[in-house]
Tab-separated table of C-alpha atoms in Angstrom:
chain	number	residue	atom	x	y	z
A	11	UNK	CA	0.000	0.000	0.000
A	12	UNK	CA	1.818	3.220	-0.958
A	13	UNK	CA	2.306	5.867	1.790
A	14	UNK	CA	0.087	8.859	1.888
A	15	UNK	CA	2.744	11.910	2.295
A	16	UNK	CA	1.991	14.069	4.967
A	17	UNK	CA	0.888	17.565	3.678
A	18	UNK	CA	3.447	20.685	4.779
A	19	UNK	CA	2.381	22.767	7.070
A	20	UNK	CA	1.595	26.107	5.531
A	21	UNK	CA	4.161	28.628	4.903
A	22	UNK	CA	2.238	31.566	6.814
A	23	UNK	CA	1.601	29.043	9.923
A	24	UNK	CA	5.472	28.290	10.003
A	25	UNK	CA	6.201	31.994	10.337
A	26	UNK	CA	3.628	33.018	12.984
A	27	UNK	CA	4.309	29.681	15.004
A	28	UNK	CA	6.968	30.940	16.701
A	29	UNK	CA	8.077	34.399	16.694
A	30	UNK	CA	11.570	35.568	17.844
A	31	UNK	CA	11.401	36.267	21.657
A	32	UNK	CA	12.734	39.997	22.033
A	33	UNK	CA	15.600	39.313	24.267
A	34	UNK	CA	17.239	42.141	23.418
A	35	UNK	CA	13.986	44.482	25.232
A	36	UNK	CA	14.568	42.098	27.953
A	37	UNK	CA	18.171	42.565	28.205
A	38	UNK	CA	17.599	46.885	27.838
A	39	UNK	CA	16.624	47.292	31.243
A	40	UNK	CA	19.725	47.041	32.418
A	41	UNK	CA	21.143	50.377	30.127
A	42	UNK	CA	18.758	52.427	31.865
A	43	UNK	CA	19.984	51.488	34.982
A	44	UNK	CA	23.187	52.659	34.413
A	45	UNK	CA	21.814	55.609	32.836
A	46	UNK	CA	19.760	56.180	35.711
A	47	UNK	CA	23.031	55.378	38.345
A	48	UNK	CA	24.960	57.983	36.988
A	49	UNK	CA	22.536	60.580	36.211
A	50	UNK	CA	20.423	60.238	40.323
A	51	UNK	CA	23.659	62.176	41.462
A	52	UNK	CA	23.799	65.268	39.251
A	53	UNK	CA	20.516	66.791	39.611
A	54	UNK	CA	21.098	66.605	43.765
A	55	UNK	CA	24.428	68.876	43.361
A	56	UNK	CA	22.457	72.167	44.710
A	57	UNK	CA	20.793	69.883	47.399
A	58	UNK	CA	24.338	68.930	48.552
A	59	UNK	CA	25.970	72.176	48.851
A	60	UNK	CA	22.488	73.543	50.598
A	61	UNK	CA	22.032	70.636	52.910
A	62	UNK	CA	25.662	69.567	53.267
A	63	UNK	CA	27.428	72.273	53.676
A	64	UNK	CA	29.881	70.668	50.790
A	65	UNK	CA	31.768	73.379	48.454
A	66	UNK	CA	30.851	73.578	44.716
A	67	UNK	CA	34.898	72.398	44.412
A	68	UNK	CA	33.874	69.018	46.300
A	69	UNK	CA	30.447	68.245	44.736
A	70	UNK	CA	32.038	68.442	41.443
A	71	UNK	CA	35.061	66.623	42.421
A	72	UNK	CA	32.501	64.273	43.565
A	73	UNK	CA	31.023	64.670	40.035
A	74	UNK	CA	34.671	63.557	38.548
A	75	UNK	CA	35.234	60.534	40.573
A	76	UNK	CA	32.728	58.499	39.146
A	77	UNK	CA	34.641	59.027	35.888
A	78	UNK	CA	37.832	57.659	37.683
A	79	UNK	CA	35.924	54.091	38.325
A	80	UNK	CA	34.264	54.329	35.017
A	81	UNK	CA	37.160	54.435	32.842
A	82	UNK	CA	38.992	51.636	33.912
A	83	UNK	CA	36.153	49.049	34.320
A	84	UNK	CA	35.321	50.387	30.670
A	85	UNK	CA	38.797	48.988	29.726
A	86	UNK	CA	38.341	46.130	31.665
A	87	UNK	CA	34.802	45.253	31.153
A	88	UNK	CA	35.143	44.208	27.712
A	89	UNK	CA	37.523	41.504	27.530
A	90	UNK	CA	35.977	40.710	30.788
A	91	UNK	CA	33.186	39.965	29.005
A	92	UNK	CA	34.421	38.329	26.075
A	93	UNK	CA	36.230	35.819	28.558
A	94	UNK	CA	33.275	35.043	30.925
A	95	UNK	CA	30.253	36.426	29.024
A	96	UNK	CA	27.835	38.962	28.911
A	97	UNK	CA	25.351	37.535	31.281
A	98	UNK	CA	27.886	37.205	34.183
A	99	UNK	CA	29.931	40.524	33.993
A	100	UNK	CA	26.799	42.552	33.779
A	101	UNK	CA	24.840	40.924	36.754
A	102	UNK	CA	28.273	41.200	38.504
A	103	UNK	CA	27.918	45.219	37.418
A	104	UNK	CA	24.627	45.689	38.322
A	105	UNK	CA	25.184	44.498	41.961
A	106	UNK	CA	28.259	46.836	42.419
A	107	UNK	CA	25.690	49.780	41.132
A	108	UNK	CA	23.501	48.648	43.638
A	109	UNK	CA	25.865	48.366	46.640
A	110	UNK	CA	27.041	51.951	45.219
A	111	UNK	CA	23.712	53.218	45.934
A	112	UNK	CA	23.023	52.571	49.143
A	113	UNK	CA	26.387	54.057	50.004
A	114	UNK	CA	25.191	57.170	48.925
A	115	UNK	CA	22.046	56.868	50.835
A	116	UNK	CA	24.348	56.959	53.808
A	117	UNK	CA	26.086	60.149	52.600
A	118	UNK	CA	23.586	62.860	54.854
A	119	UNK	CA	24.922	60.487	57.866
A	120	UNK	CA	28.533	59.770	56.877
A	121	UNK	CA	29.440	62.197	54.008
A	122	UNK	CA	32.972	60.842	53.394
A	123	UNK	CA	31.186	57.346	52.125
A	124	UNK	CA	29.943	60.150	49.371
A	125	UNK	CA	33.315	59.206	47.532
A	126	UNK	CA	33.213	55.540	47.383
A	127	UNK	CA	29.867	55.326	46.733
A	128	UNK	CA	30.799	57.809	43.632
A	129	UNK	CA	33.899	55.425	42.489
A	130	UNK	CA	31.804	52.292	42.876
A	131	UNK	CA	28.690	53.997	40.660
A	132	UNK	CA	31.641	54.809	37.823
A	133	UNK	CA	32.734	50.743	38.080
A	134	UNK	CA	29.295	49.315	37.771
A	135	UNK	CA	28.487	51.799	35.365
A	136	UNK	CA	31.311	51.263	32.884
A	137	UNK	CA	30.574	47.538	33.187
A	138	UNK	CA	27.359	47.973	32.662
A	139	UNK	CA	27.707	50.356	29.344
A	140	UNK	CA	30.847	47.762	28.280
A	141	UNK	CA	29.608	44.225	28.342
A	142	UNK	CA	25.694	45.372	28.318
A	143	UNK	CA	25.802	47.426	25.075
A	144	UNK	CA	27.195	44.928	23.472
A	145	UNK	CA	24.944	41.993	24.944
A	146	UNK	CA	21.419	44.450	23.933
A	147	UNK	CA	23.527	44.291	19.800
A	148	UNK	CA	23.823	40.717	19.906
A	149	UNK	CA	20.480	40.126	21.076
A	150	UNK	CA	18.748	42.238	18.233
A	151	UNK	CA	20.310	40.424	15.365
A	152	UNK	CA	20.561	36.782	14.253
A	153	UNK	CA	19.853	34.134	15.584
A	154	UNK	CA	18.528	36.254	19.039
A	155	UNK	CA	16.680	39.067	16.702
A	156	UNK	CA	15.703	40.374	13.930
A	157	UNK	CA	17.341	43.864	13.967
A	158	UNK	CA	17.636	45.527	10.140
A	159	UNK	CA	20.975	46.286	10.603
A	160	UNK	CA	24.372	46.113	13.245
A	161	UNK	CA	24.428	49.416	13.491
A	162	UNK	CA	20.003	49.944	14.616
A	163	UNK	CA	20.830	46.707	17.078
A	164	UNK	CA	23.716	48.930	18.921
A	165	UNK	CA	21.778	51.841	18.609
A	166	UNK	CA	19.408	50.216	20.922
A	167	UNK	CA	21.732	50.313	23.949
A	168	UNK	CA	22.257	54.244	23.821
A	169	UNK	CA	18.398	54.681	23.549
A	170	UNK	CA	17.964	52.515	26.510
A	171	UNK	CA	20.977	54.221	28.447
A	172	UNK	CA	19.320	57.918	27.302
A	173	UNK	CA	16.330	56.638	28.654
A	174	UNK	CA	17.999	56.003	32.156
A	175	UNK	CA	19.693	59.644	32.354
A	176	UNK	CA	16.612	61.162	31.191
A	177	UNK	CA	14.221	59.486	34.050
A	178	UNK	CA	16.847	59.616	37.097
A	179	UNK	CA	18.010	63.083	37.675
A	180	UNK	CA	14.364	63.790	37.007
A	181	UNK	CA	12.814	61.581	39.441
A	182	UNK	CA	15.463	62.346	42.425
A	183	UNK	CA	15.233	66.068	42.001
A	184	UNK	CA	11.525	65.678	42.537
A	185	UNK	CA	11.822	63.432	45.530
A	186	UNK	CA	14.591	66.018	47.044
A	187	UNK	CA	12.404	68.702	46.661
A	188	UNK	CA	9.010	67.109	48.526
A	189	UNK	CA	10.110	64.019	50.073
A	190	UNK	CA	11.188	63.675	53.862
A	191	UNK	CA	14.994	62.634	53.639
A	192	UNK	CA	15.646	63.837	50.913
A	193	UNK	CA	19.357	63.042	49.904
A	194	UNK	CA	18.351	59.505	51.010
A	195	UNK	CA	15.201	58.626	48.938
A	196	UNK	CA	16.110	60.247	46.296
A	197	UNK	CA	18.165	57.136	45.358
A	198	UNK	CA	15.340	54.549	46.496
A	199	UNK	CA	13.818	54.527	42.821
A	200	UNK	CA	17.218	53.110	41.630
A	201	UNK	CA	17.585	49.801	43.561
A	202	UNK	CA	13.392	49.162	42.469
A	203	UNK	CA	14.803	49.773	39.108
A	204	UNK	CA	17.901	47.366	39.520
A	205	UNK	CA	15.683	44.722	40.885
A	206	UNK	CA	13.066	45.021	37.906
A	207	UNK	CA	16.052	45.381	35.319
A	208	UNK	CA	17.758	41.787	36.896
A	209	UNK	CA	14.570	40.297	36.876
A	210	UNK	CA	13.502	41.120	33.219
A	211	UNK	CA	17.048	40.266	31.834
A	212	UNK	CA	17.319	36.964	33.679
A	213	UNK	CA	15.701	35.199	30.642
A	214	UNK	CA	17.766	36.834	28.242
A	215	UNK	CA	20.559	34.012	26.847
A	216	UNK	CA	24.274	34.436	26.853
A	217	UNK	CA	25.484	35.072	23.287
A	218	UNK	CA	29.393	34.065	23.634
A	219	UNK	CA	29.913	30.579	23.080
A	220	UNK	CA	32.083	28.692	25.126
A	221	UNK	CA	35.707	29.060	24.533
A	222	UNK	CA	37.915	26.540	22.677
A	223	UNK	CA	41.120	26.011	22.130
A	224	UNK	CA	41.513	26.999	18.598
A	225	UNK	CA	44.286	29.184	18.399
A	226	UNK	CA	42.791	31.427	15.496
A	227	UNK	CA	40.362	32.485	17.723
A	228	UNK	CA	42.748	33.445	19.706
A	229	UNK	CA	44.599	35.716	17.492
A	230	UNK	CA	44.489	39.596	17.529
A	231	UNK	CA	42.319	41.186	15.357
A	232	UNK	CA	44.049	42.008	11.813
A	233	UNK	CA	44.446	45.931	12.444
A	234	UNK	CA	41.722	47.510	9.355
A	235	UNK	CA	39.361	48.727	11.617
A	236	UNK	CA	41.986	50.780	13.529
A	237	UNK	CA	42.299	53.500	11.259
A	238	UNK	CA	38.750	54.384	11.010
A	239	UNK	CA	38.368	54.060	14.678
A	240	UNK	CA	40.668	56.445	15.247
A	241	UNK	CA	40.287	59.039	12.895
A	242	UNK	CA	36.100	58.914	12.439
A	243	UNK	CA	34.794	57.743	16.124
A	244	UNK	CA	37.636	59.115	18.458
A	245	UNK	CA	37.867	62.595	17.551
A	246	UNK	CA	33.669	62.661	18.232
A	247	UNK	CA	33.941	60.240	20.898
A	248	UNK	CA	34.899	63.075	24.367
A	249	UNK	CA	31.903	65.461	23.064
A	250	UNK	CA	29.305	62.499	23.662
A	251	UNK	CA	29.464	63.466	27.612
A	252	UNK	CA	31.266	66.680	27.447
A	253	UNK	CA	27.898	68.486	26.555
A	254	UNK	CA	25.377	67.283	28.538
A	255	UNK	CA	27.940	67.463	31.907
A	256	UNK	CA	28.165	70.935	31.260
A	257	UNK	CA	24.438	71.281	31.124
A	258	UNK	CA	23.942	69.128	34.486
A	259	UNK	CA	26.617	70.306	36.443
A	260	UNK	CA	27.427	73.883	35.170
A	261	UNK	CA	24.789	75.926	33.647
A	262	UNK	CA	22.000	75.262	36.757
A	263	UNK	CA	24.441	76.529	39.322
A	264	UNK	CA	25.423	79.401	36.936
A	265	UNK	CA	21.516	80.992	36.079
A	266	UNK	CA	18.875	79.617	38.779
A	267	UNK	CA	19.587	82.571	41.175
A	268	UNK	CA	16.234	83.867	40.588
A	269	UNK	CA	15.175	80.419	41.002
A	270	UNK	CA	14.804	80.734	45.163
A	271	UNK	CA	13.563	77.484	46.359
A	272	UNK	CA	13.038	75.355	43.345
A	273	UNK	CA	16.565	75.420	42.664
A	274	UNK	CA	16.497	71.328	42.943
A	275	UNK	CA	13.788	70.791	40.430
A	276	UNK	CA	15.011	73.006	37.789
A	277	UNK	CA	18.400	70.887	37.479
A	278	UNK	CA	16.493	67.608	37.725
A	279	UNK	CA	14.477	68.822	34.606
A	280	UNK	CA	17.720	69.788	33.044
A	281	UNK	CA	19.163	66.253	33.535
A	282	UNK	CA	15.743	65.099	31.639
A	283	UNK	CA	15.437	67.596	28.871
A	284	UNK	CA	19.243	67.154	28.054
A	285	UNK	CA	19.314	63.259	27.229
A	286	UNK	CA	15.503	63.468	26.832
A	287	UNK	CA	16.583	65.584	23.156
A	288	UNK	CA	19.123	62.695	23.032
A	289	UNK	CA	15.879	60.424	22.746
A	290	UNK	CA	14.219	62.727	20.203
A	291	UNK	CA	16.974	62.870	17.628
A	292	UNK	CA	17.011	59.103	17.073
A	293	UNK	CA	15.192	59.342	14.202
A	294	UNK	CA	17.172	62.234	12.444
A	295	UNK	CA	20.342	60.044	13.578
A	296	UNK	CA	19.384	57.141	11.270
A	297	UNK	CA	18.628	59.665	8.350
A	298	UNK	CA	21.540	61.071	8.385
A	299	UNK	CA	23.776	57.784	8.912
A	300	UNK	CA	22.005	56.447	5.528
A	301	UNK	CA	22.953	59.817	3.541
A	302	UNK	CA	26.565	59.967	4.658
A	303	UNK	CA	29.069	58.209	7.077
A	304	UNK	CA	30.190	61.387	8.852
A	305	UNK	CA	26.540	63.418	8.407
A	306	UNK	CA	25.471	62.268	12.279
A	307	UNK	CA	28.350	63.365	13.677
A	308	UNK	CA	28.884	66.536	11.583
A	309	UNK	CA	25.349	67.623	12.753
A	310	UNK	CA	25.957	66.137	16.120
A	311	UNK	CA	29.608	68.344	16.389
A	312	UNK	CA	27.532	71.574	15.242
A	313	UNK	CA	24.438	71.375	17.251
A	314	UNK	CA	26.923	71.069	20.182
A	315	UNK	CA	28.675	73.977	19.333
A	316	UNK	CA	25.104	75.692	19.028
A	317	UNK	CA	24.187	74.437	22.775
A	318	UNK	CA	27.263	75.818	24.162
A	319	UNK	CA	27.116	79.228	22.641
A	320	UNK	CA	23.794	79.497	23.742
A	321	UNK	CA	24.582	78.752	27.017
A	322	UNK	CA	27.319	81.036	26.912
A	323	UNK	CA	24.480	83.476	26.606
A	324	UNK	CA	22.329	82.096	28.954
A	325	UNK	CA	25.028	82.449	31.671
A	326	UNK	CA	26.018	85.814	30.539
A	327	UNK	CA	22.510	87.165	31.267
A	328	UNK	CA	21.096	84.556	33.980
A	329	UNK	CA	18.422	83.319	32.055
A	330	UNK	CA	17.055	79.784	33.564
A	331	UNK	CA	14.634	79.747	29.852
A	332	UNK	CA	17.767	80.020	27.763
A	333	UNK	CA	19.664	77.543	29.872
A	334	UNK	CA	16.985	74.863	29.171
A	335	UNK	CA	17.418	75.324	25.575
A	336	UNK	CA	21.236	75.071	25.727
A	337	UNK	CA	20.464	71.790	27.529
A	338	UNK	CA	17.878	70.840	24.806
A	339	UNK	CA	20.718	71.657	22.187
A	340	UNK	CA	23.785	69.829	23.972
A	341	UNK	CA	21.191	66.860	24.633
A	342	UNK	CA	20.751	66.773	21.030
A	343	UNK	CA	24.156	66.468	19.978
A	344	UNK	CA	24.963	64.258	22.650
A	345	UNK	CA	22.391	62.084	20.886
A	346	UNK	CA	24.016	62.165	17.323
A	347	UNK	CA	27.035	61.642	18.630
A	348	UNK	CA	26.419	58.605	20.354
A	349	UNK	CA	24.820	57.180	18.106
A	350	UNK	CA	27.699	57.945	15.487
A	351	UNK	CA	29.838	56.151	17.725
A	352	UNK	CA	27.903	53.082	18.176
A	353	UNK	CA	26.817	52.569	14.699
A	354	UNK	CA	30.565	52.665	13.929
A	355	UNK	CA	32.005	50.443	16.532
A	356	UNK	CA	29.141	48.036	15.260
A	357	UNK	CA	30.501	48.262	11.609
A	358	UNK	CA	34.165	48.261	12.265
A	359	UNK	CA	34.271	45.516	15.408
A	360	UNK	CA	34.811	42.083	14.279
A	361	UNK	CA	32.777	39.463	16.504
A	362	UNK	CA	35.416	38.537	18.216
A	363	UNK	CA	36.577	42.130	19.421
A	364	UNK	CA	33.081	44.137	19.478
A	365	UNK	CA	33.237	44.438	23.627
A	366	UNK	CA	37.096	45.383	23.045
A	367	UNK	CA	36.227	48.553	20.704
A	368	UNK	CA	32.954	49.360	22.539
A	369	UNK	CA	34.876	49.322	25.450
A	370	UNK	CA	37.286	51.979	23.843
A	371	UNK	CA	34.701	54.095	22.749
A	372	UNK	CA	32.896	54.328	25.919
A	373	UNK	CA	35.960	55.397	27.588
A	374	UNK	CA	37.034	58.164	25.764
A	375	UNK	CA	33.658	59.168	25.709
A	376	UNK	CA	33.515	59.617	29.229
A	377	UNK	CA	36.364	61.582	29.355
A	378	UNK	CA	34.082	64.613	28.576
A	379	UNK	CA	32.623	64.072	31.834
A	380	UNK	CA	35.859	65.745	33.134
A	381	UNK	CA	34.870	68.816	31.375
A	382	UNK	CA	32.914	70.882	33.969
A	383	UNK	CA	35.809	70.422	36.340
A	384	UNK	CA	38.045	71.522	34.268
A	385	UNK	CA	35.506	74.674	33.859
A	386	UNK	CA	35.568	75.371	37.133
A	387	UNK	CA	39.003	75.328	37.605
A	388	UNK	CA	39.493	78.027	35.008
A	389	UNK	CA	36.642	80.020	36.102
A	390	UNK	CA	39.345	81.340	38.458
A	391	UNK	CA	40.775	83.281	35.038
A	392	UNK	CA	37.762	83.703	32.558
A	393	UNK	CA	34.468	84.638	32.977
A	394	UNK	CA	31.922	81.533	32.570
A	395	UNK	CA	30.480	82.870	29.375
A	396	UNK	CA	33.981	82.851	28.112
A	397	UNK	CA	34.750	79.558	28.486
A	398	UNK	CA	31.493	77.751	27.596
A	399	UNK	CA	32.336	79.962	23.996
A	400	UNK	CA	35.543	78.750	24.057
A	401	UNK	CA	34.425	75.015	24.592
A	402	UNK	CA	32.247	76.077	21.022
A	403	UNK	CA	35.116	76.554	19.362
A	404	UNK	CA	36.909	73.632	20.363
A	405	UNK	CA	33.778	71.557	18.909
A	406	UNK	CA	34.013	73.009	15.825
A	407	UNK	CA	37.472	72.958	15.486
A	408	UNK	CA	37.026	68.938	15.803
A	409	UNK	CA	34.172	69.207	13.172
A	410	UNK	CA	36.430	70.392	10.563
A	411	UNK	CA	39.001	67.936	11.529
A	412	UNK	CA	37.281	64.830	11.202
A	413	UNK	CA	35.497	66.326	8.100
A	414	UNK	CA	39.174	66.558	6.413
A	415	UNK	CA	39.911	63.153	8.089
A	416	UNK	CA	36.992	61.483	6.853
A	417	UNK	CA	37.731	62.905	3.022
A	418	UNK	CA	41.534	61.063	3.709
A	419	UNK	CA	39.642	57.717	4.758
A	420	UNK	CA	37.515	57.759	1.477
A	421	UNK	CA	40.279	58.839	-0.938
């Protein structure tokens, strides 16, 4: 008796039986808990010098530190987490950004834990941004996702980690302004937030395989991305955090004297407009990366430029209005920016040495979170209005240079 054949199953039930579980959303949660570590601090500088006692010098040394335990986990968070994984480093990270947390929560008590509990948010941080950037890209594409392209997946992890500073300054400048305890609180959101974030990604799957002992994949990578890296992403790279610091940490302190008791709220709305125009831009971003290579950072480098002159004038004449809109401006070429860098690093990296480079990227990028320190310590010399100009020139200056660099990379 000849075999009936059994009929296939249809080709539209094949694609809706099982659609591709969006690890990479799962995974996101824990970018905007680093976005919303590092960000809880800067809208409570005002509250600390008020409440304190603690000199503008300290709070913004205490602004800086975090920057000295970010870089180095940044450098060591990638191969970190090309040798154990993604899943492991970050959880690791996201319990040191915890423990940082409630360190600060005993600063009104013990102020001098202030400074470890700064260092410690830079180390989970950096981890964090390192190993969890690059986990959120390799979940969007194949076989985890379905992302269009490498550089939308590690696009992702900067909307994820705007999304972080955005809601964090926000949300403990309103809690320090109306809540009992304030200084202590104001960090409570961020260890709900760390909890959720663990729980959500704890069903995301580890995307490095297990090592073997082939020695090719052992090898260094051959050197062709280097070039690009470091004449089209590092030159743009320090201006990704040098903007928006300025707008947290300088402008509020240098136009909200008219402000007389809602000094608090007004920076916690600057630390969300600034990365909140990050957010916004993310469509122009991917418009301009599919015109031209260097168009996102071009128009990333001049809107920067734009912010700071405008804040310039906002601190020249103490206007809180025109402050915001510096912060609106710098947020927006922070976003550009960032995601110039990221859709870069995604193109350049091979597989093998995408935490290595992201790690690179990230760090330079945070050196422009020195910046406002190094404002104040010229404001000793120049007038505040001069400097923020001459920060606009120095962003311009490094438009036209990686404009001429980028016309050397194409000839």
């Amino acid at each position: 008796m000849p075999l009936t054949p059994t009929p296939a199953a249809p080709a539209h039930a094949a694609a809706t039986a099982a659609p591709v579980p969006r690890h990479w959303l799962r995974a996101g949660w824990l970018m905007t808990a680093s976005g919303w570590s590092a960000n809880q601090y800067s809208s409570l500088l005002g509250a600390y010098r008020a409440g304190l006692g603690l000199t503008a010098a300290t709070t913004t040394a205490l602004f800086a530190v975090y920057v000295l335990g970010l870089i180095p986990a940044l450098l060591l968070g990638g191969p970190l987490a090309d040798r154990h994984g993604r899943r492991r480093v970050t959880f690791t990270a996201l319990g040191v950004s915890a423990l940082a947390t409630c360190l600060l929560m005993c600063g009104p008590a013990a102020p001098a834990l202030l400074w470890p509990g700064r260092f410690l948010t830079g180390i989970g941080a950096g981890t964090l941004l390192t190993a969890g950037s690059v986990w959120i890209k390799e979940l969007s594409t194949p076989p985890y996702g379905t992302a269009p392209s490498p550089g939308a997946a590690a696009r992702r992890s900067g909307l994820f980690l705007s999304a972080g500073f955005a809601t964090g300054g926000l949300a403990a400048s309103l809690i320090a302004q109306w809540a009992p305890y304030p200084m202590v609180l104001a960090y409570a959101p961020h260890l709900v937030l760390t909890a959720a974030a663990a729980l959500s990604a704890a069903r995301a799957p580890e995307t490095v395989p297990p090592r073997t002992p082939d020695p090719a994949a052992a090898k260094p990578a051959a050197p062709a991305y280097r070039t690009p890296f470091r004449r089209l992403v590092l030159p743009v790279a320090p201006w990704v955090f040098a903007g928006p610091s300025i707008a947290f940490a300088v402008l509020p302190g240098l136009v909200d004297g008219r402000l007389h008791g809602w000094q608090t709220v007004y920076a916690g709305i600057i630390t969300a407009v600034t990365p909140g125009a990050g957010l916004a831009v993310a469509p122009l971003a991917r418009r301009l990366s599919a015109r031209h290579r260097l168009a996102t950072a071009a128009t990333g480098l001049l809107i920067t430029a734009v912010g700071l002159l405008t804040g310039a004038l906002a601190v020249a004449h103490a206007q809180p209005a025109e402050a915001l809109l510096a912060a609106a401006l710098l947020g927006a070429g922070y976003g550009l920016c960032v995601a110039h860098g990221l859709t870069e690093v995604a193109a350049l990296a091979p597989p093998h040495h995408l935490a290595r480079l992201t790690a690179r990227f990230w760090t330079v990028c945070y050196l422009g979170f020195c910046t406002p320190y190094v404002i104040t310590l010229l404001g000793g010399a120049f007038a505040p209005a001069a400097i923020l100009t001459g920060v606009a020139a120095a962003a311009l200056l490094t438009l036209a240079t990686v404009v001429r660099l980028g016309a050397r990379s194409s000839a």
